[in-house]
PDB file of C-alpha atoms in Angstrom:
ATOM      1  CA  MET P  26       0.000   0.000   0.000  1.00 83.00           C
ATOM      2  CA  SER P  27       1.448   3.353  -0.992  1.00 87.00           C
ATOM      3  CA  GLU P  28       1.846   6.150   1.510  1.00 87.00           C
ATOM      4  CA  ASP P  29      -0.555   8.385  -0.450  1.00 89.00           C
ATOM      5  CA  LEU P  30      -3.282   5.738  -0.335  1.00 92.00           C
ATOM      6  CA  ARG P  31      -2.701   5.167   3.377  1.00 92.00           C
ATOM      7  CA  ASN P  32      -2.938   8.922   4.063  1.00 89.00           C
ATOM      8  CA  SER P  33      -6.097   9.208   1.959  1.00 93.00           C
ATOM      9  CA  LEU P  34      -7.751   6.324   3.805  1.00 95.00           C
ATOM     10  CA  PHE P  35      -6.695   7.819   7.140  1.00 93.00           C
ATOM     11  CA  LEU P  36      -8.247  11.189   6.223  1.00 93.00           C
ATOM     12  CA  TRP P  37     -11.476   9.594   4.934  1.00 96.00           C
ATOM     13  CA  PHE P  38     -11.819   7.441   8.047  1.00 95.00           C
ATOM     14  CA  ASN P  39     -11.226  10.401  10.358  1.00 93.00           C
ATOM     15  CA  GLY P  40     -13.664  12.570   8.408  1.00 92.00           C
ATOM     16  CA  LEU P  41     -16.394   9.940   8.588  1.00 96.00           C
ATOM     17  CA  ALA P  42     -15.705   9.306  12.276  1.00 95.00           C
ATOM     18  CA  PHE P  43     -15.905  13.055  13.001  1.00 92.00           C
ATOM     19  CA  ALA P  44     -19.193  13.341  11.085  1.00 94.00           C
ATOM     20  CA  ALA P  45     -20.620  10.328  12.931  1.00 94.00           C
ATOM     21  CA  LEU P  46     -19.597  11.696  16.327  1.00 91.00           C
ATOM     22  CA  LEU P  47     -20.999  15.116  15.478  1.00 88.00           C
ATOM     23  CA  TRP P  48     -24.307  13.571  14.401  1.00 92.00           C
ATOM     24  CA  ALA P  49     -24.462  11.389  17.517  1.00 91.00           C
ATOM     25  CA  GLY P  50     -23.665  14.366  19.728  1.00 87.00           C
ATOM     26  CA  LEU P  51     -26.423  16.443  18.174  1.00 86.00           C
ATOM     27  CA  HIS P  52     -28.949  13.620  18.099  1.00 90.00           C
ATOM     28  CA  PHE P  53     -28.436  11.998  21.511  1.00 90.00           C
ATOM     29  CA  SER P  54     -26.810  14.882  23.479  1.00 86.00           C
ATOM     30  CA  PRO P  55     -24.583  12.580  25.604  1.00 83.00           C
ATOM     31  CA  LEU P  56     -22.834  15.478  27.369  1.00 81.00           C
ATOM     32  CA  GLN P  57     -26.007  16.982  28.810  1.00 86.00           C
ATOM     33  CA  GLY P  58     -25.034  16.478  32.465  1.00 87.00           C
ATOM     34  CA  VAL P  59     -21.414  17.583  32.131  1.00 87.00           C
ATOM     35  CA  LYS P  60     -20.501  20.980  33.560  1.00 92.00           C
ATOM     36  CA  ARG P  61     -19.491  23.680  31.085  1.00 90.00           C
ATOM     37  CA  ASP P  62     -16.074  24.082  32.775  1.00 93.00           C
ATOM     38  CA  TRP P  63     -15.173  20.444  32.097  1.00 93.00           C
ATOM     39  CA  MET P  64     -16.298  20.732  28.484  1.00 89.00           C
ATOM     40  CA  ASN P  65     -14.169  23.857  28.026  1.00 92.00           C
ATOM     41  CA  LEU P  66     -11.182  22.112  29.580  1.00 95.00           C
ATOM     42  CA  GLY P  67     -11.643  19.078  27.315  1.00 91.00           C
ATOM     43  CA  GLY P  68     -11.937  21.293  24.241  1.00 90.00           C
ATOM     44  CA  ALA P  69      -8.850  23.268  25.223  1.00 95.00           C
ATOM     45  CA  LEU P  70      -6.830  20.078  25.775  1.00 96.00           C
ATOM     46  CA  LEU P  71      -7.982  18.703  22.429  1.00 92.00           C
ATOM     47  CA  CYS P  72      -6.968  21.948  20.683  1.00 93.00           C
ATOM     48  CA  LEU P  73      -3.604  21.915  22.438  1.00 97.00           C
ATOM     49  CA  PHE P  74      -2.994  18.296  21.426  1.00 95.00           C
ATOM     50  CA  ASN P  75      -3.913  19.013  17.792  1.00 93.00           C
ATOM     51  CA  PHE P  76      -1.686  22.100  17.710  1.00 96.00           C
ATOM     52  CA  GLY P  77       1.214  20.053  19.096  1.00 95.00           C
ATOM     53  CA  TRP P  78       0.596  17.371  16.471  1.00 93.00           C
ATOM     54  CA  LEU P  79       0.573  20.052  13.743  1.00 93.00           C
ATOM     55  CA  CYS P  80       3.868  21.528  15.003  1.00 95.00           C
ATOM     56  CA  TRP P  81       5.428  18.054  15.135  1.00 93.00           C
ATOM     57  CA  GLY P  82       4.346  17.365  11.547  1.00 90.00           C
ATOM     58  CA  LEU P  83       5.726  20.684  10.346  1.00 90.00           C
ATOM     59  CA  TRP P  84       8.991  19.998  12.174  1.00 89.00           C
ATOM     60  CA  GLN P  85       9.280  16.564  10.572  1.00 88.00           C
ATOM     61  CA  ARG P  86       8.526  18.019   7.148  1.00 86.00           C
ATOM     62  CA  ARG P  87      11.188  20.685   7.621  1.00 84.00           C
ATOM     63  CA  ALA P  88      13.708  18.125   8.867  1.00 82.00           C
ATOM     64  CA  SER P  89      13.130  15.858   5.865  1.00 83.00           C
ATOM     65  CA  ASN P  90      13.478  18.691   3.328  1.00 83.00           C
ATOM     66  CA  PRO P  91      16.713  18.233   1.361  1.00 82.00           C
ATOM     67  CA  LYS P  92      17.067  22.044   1.025  1.00 82.00           C
ATOM     68  CA  ASN P  93      17.099  22.544   4.806  1.00 78.00           C
ATOM     69  CA  PRO P  94      20.354  24.378   5.646  1.00 77.00           C
ATOM     70  CA  ASN P  95      20.516  22.744   9.109  1.00 74.00           C
ATOM     71  CA  ARG P  96      20.283  19.207   7.753  1.00 72.00           C
ATOM     72  CA  PRO P  97      23.548  17.275   8.126  1.00 70.00           C
ATOM     73  CA  SER P  98      25.126  16.250   4.829  1.00 63.00           C
TER      74      SER P  98
END
């Protein structure tokens, strides 16, 4: 399996999972009894995790670039 196909499948799966969770959250309202402070904390932690993952990916992309001046020869 090529890396492009694996990335495409990963993105499709995550998109469908996000849509399913969004639909379930709107339809069943499972977080009805949770305090707003805990929901804000969970959202903030999720955003922080995703931002860290984005920075890590950008760092790896920069490190693998052959034109990077800091890359050892």
